[in-house]
Coordinates of C-alpha atoms in Angstrom, one line a residue:
P295 CA -24.3 -95.7 -13.2
T296 CA -27.0 -98.1 -13.4
K297 CA -30.3 -97.6 -11.6
A298 CA -30.2 -101.1 -10.2
P299 CA -27.5 -103.5 -9.3
V300 CA -26.5 -105.9 -11.8
T301 CA -26.4 -108.8 -9.2
I302 CA -29.6 -110.3 -7.9
S303 CA -28.4 -110.7 -4.5
P304 CA -25.2 -109.8 -2.6
T305 CA -22.2 -112.2 -2.9
N306 CA -20.8 -113.6 0.1
S307 CA -17.6 -111.9 -0.4
P308 CA -16.6 -108.6 -2.0
T309 CA -15.2 -108.7 -5.4
N310 CA -11.6 -107.8 -6.1
T311 CA -12.5 -105.1 -8.4
P312 CA -15.5 -102.8 -8.6
T313 CA -18.2 -104.0 -10.8
T314 CA -18.9 -100.4 -11.9
S315 CA -17.1 -98.6 -14.5
T316 CA -14.8 -95.8 -13.5
P317 CA -16.4 -92.4 -13.0
S318 CA -16.3 -90.0 -15.8
K319 CA -13.6 -87.3 -15.7
M320 CA -16.0 -84.6 -16.7
P321 CA -19.4 -83.6 -15.2
S322 CA -22.5 -84.1 -17.1
K323 CA -23.3 -81.6 -19.8
T324 CA -26.4 -80.1 -18.1
P325 CA -27.2 -79.7 -14.3
T326 CA -30.3 -81.7 -13.2
K327 CA -33.4 -79.9 -12.9
E328 CA -34.1 -80.9 -9.3
P329 CA -32.0 -81.4 -6.4
T330 CA -30.6 -84.8 -5.9
S331 CA -31.9 -85.3 -2.3
P332 CA -33.6 -83.2 0.4
P333 CA -31.5 -80.8 2.6
T334 CA -29.6 -82.1 5.4
Q335 CA -30.8 -81.5 9.0
A336 CA -27.4 -80.5 10.3
P337 CA -24.9 -78.0 8.8
V338 CA -22.4 -79.4 6.5
T339 CA -19.6 -77.2 7.9
D340 CA -17.6 -78.2 10.8
S341 CA -17.5 -76.1 14.1
P342 CA -15.9 -72.7 14.0
T343 CA -12.0 -72.5 14.1
D344 CA -10.3 -71.3 17.3
L345 CA -8.1 -69.0 15.5
P346 CA -9.2 -66.1 13.1
T347 CA -9.1 -67.0 9.4
H348 CA -7.0 -64.1 8.3
L349 CA -4.2 -61.9 9.8
P350 CA -5.1 -58.2 10.5
T351 CA -4.4 -55.8 7.8
K352 CA -1.1 -53.8 7.9
A353 CA -2.6 -50.4 7.1
P354 CA -5.7 -48.6 8.5
V355 CA -8.8 -49.1 6.7
T356 CA -9.7 -45.4 7.3
N357 CA -8.6 -42.6 4.8
S358 CA -5.7 -40.2 5.6
P359 CA -6.6 -37.2 7.8
T360 CA -8.0 -34.1 6.2
I361 CA -5.8 -31.0 5.9
S362 CA -8.5 -28.7 7.6
P363 CA -10.5 -29.5 10.7
T364 CA -13.9 -30.8 10.1
T365 CA -15.4 -29.1 13.3
G366 CA -16.8 -25.7 13.3
P367 CA -15.4 -22.5 15.0
P368 CA -14.5 -22.8 18.7
S369 CA -17.2 -22.1 21.3
K370 CA -17.3 -18.9 23.2
S371 CA -17.5 -20.6 26.5
P372 CA -14.4 -21.7 28.3
T373 CA -13.4 -25.4 28.4
L374 CA -14.1 -27.3 31.6
H375 CA -10.3 -27.6 32.5
P376 CA -7.6 -25.3 32.1
T377 CA -5.0 -25.9 29.4
Q378 CA -1.6 -27.0 30.4
T379 CA 0.1 -24.4 28.3
P380 CA -1.0 -20.8 27.8
T381 CA -3.0 -20.0 24.7
T382 CA -1.8 -16.4 24.2
A383 CA 1.4 -15.3 22.7
A384 CA 4.5 -14.6 24.9
P385 CA 4.6 -11.0 26.5
S386 CA 6.5 -8.4 24.7
K387 CA 10.1 -7.8 26.1
L388 CA 9.7 -4.0 26.2
P389 CA 7.3 -2.3 28.5
T390 CA 4.6 0.2 27.2
N391 CA 5.6 3.9 27.6
I392 CA 4.5 4.8 31.2
V393 CA 5.2 8.2 32.6
M394 CA 6.4 8.3 36.2
Y395 CA 5.6 11.3 38.4
S396 CA 7.6 12.1 41.6
G397 CA 4.7 14.2 43.3
K398 CA 7.3 16.9 44.2
F399 CA 6.5 20.7 43.5
Y400 CA 8.6 22.8 41.2
I401 CA 8.4 26.4 39.9
D402 CA 6.6 26.8 36.5
W403 CA 8.2 30.1 35.3
A404 CA 5.9 30.3 32.3
V405 CA 2.9 31.1 34.6
D406 CA 2.4 34.5 36.2
G407 CA 6.1 35.0 36.4
G408 CA 6.5 31.9 38.5
R409 CA 4.1 29.7 40.3
C410 CA 4.5 26.5 42.1
V411 CA 2.9 23.4 40.6
Q412 CA 3.1 19.6 41.3
D413 CA 4.8 17.0 39.3
C414 CA 1.6 15.1 38.4
D415 CA -0.9 14.8 35.6
G416 CA -4.4 16.3 36.2
P417 CA -6.1 19.5 37.3
R418 CA -4.1 22.1 39.2
P419 CA -2.0 22.2 41.1
C420 CA -0.6 19.6 38.7
G421 CA 1.7 21.0 36.2
G422 CA 2.8 18.1 34.2
K423 CA 6.2 16.2 34.1
K424 CA 9.1 18.0 36.0
Q425 CA 12.2 18.3 33.9
S426 CA 15.3 16.4 35.5
W427 CA 17.2 19.7 35.7
E428 CA 14.5 21.4 37.7
P429 CA 14.7 21.4 41.5
G430 CA 11.9 19.6 43.3
F431 CA 10.5 20.5 46.7
S432 CA 8.8 18.3 49.2
S433 CA 5.9 20.7 49.7
E434 CA 4.1 23.7 48.2
S435 CA 5.2 25.9 51.1
V436 CA 8.8 25.1 50.7
C437 CA 8.6 25.8 47.0
C438 CA 6.9 29.2 47.6
S439 CA 9.6 30.0 50.2
T440 CA 12.0 30.3 47.3
M441 CA 10.0 33.2 46.0
S442 CA 9.6 35.2 49.2
Y443 CA 9.3 38.4 47.1
K444 CA 5.8 37.6 46.0
P445 CA 2.7 37.0 48.0
Y446 CA 1.7 33.5 48.8
S447 CA -1.6 33.8 47.0
E448 CA 0.4 34.5 43.8
C449 CA 2.7 31.6 44.3
T450 CA 0.3 28.7 44.9
Y451 CA -2.9 27.3 43.3
T452 CA -4.0 25.9 46.6
I453 CA -5.2 28.5 49.0
P454 CA -5.5 27.1 52.5
T455 CA -8.9 27.3 54.3
P456 CA -8.7 29.5 57.5
A457 CA -9.1 27.7 60.6
P458 CA -12.9 28.0 62.0
I459 CA -13.3 30.5 64.7
T460 CA -14.6 29.0 68.0
P461 CA -17.3 31.0 69.5
H462 CA -16.8 32.3 73.0
T463 CA -18.6 30.3 75.6
A464 CA -21.0 32.3 77.6
P465 CA -20.7 32.1 81.4
G466 CA -23.3 30.3 83.4
P467 CA -26.4 31.9 84.7
G468 CA -25.8 34.6 87.3
T469 CA -25.8 38.2 88.1
P470 CA -24.1 40.2 85.4
T471 CA -21.3 42.7 86.4
S472 CA -21.8 46.3 86.1
Q473 CA -18.6 46.7 84.2
P474 CA -17.6 44.5 81.1
T475 CA -14.6 42.3 81.6
V476 CA -11.2 43.2 80.1
K477 CA -11.2 42.7 76.2
P478 CA -9.7 39.2 75.7
T479 CA -6.3 39.3 74.0
T480 CA -5.7 37.5 70.8
P481 CA -3.0 34.8 71.2
V482 CA 0.2 35.7 69.5
D483 CA 1.5 33.2 67.0
T484 CA 5.1 32.6 68.1
R485 CA 5.9 30.0 65.4
W486 CA 9.1 30.6 63.5
Y487 CA 8.9 32.1 60.0
P488 CA 11.5 33.2 57.5
G489 CA 12.3 36.9 57.7
A490 CA 14.7 38.9 55.4
S491 CA 17.9 37.4 56.7
K492 CA 17.0 35.0 59.4
C493 CA 14.0 33.1 61.1
M494 CA 11.9 35.1 63.5
N495 CA 9.2 34.4 66.0
D496 CA 8.0 37.9 66.9
G497 CA 4.3 37.2 66.1
Q498 CA 4.4 39.8 63.2
A499 CA 4.6 37.4 60.3
P500 CA 2.8 38.8 57.2
S501 CA -0.6 37.4 56.5
W502 CA 0.6 35.8 53.3
Q503 CA 3.3 34.0 55.0
H504 CA 2.4 30.4 55.5
N505 CA 5.7 29.0 56.1
K506 CA 5.7 28.7 59.9
Y507 CA 7.5 26.1 62.0
N508 CA 7.5 25.1 65.7
S509 CA 11.2 24.7 65.7
R510 CA 13.9 27.4 64.8
V511 CA 16.2 24.6 63.7
T512 CA 13.6 23.5 61.0
C513 CA 13.1 27.0 59.8
C514 CA 16.8 27.7 59.4
N515 CA 17.4 24.4 57.8
S516 CA 14.5 24.9 55.3
H517 CA 15.3 28.7 54.3
F518 CA 18.8 29.7 55.5
N519 CA 20.8 26.5 55.4
W520 CA 23.6 28.6 53.5
D521 CA 23.8 30.9 56.5
Y522 CA 22.8 28.5 59.2
N523 CA 25.0 30.2 62.1
N524 CA 23.7 33.5 61.5
C525 CA 20.1 32.3 61.4
M526 CA 20.5 30.5 64.7
D527 CA 22.6 33.5 66.3
I528 CA 25.5 31.1 66.9
K529 CA 28.7 32.9 67.6
V530 CA 31.4 31.1 65.7
V531 CA 34.8 31.2 67.3
G532 CA 37.8 31.3 64.8
S533 CA 40.4 28.7 64.8
G534 CA 43.4 31.1 65.1
K535 CA 45.0 29.7 62.0
W536 CA 46.1 31.6 58.9
Y537 CA 44.5 31.6 55.4
I538 CA 44.9 33.7 52.3
D539 CA 42.5 36.7 51.8
W540 CA 42.7 37.4 48.0
Q541 CA 40.8 40.7 48.2
R542 CA 43.6 42.0 50.6
L543 CA 46.2 39.9 49.0
K544 CA 47.4 39.2 52.5
C545 CA 47.6 36.2 54.9
V546 CA 45.1 36.8 57.6
K547 CA 44.2 35.2 60.9
D548 CA 41.0 33.1 61.4
C549 CA 39.4 35.3 64.0
D550 CA 36.9 38.1 64.4
E551 CA 38.2 41.4 63.1
S552 CA 37.1 43.0 66.3
E553 CA 39.8 41.2 68.0
G554 CA 42.4 43.4 66.1
S555 CA 46.0 42.2 65.5
S556 CA 46.2 40.2 62.3
C557 CA 42.6 39.0 62.4
G558 CA 41.0 39.2 59.1
G559 CA 37.5 37.6 59.9
L560 CA 36.3 34.2 60.1
V561 CA 37.0 31.8 57.3
P562 CA 34.3 32.2 54.9
G563 CA 34.0 28.5 53.9
S564 CA 35.2 25.0 54.9
W565 CA 37.0 24.7 51.4
I566 CA 39.5 27.5 52.5
L567 CA 43.0 25.9 53.2
K568 CA 44.3 26.9 56.6
H569 CA 47.9 27.0 57.9
S570 CA 49.4 26.8 61.3
S571 CA 51.5 30.0 60.9
A572 CA 51.8 33.1 58.7
S573 CA 55.1 32.1 57.1
A574 CA 53.5 28.7 56.1
C575 CA 50.6 30.7 54.5
C576 CA 52.9 33.1 52.7
T577 CA 55.1 30.4 51.4
A578 CA 52.1 28.4 50.0
H579 CA 50.4 31.4 48.4
M580 CA 52.8 34.4 48.1
S581 CA 56.3 33.0 47.9
Y582 CA 57.4 35.9 45.7
A583 CA 56.7 38.5 48.6
S584 CA 58.4 38.9 51.9
I585 CA 56.7 38.1 55.3
A586 CA 56.2 41.8 55.9
E587 CA 54.4 42.3 52.5
C588 CA 52.4 39.1 53.0
Q589 CA 51.2 39.2 56.6
Y590 CA 48.2 41.3 57.3
N591 CA 49.1 44.0 59.9
Y592 CA 52.6 42.8 60.2

């Protein structure tokens, strides 16, 4: 464009067509060395837009997670809050091998020809685990009573401590008598103890006998339960019925032999079958013989 207008003064009305030639389609070959005008006092851009310029990205800008953790080993101290699930593995379904002991006493025949030991683990009197087929006893004294042929000291590992002797209390001050008093008698121990065939309380129990009871019933139940009536001196009356005596090969009556007649003694056990008459007994057991041959003392 020209540096100065071609008109001397402005016209009164605009021209129909511009007086300047059309702008060139291409820029000048070289840029100017200096800026065309001083910088503007206000920004040339408009105020910021209300909406962001771009949509958010569809994929995260961070990289994919690492295969192994980036932190160090876990701390030795516990966490502040308990975890919601256990961190240990599930318990095993089978228990560990635990030996259960009953605490009962039994006879160890491998020691001194038989000695009572306890079903437990540890020092004597413990003798280890009792086998299931070995009988067990509630106490050491009951166990030793089954070996009454040997002294108690040879049966047990636990020797009871004798009771302390209480010293005689001297009388109060006074004039002593000219003659000593009668020698005090030692009190007789009248507790029941197992004898040869029944329980006794005659005060003559052997020194090694420690199985003593305040009750005769307890003593008989503990040592002679197989012959309880004899131990208790109970006179049993027969039923008067008939049963087969295979030693005599006769049907005998259930009554004491001292009563005579066909009495063959008391029935030796509750398992023996009894009959109301001699003929019923003979028919059941000796049907091949006559009544005269079958009945005792016919």
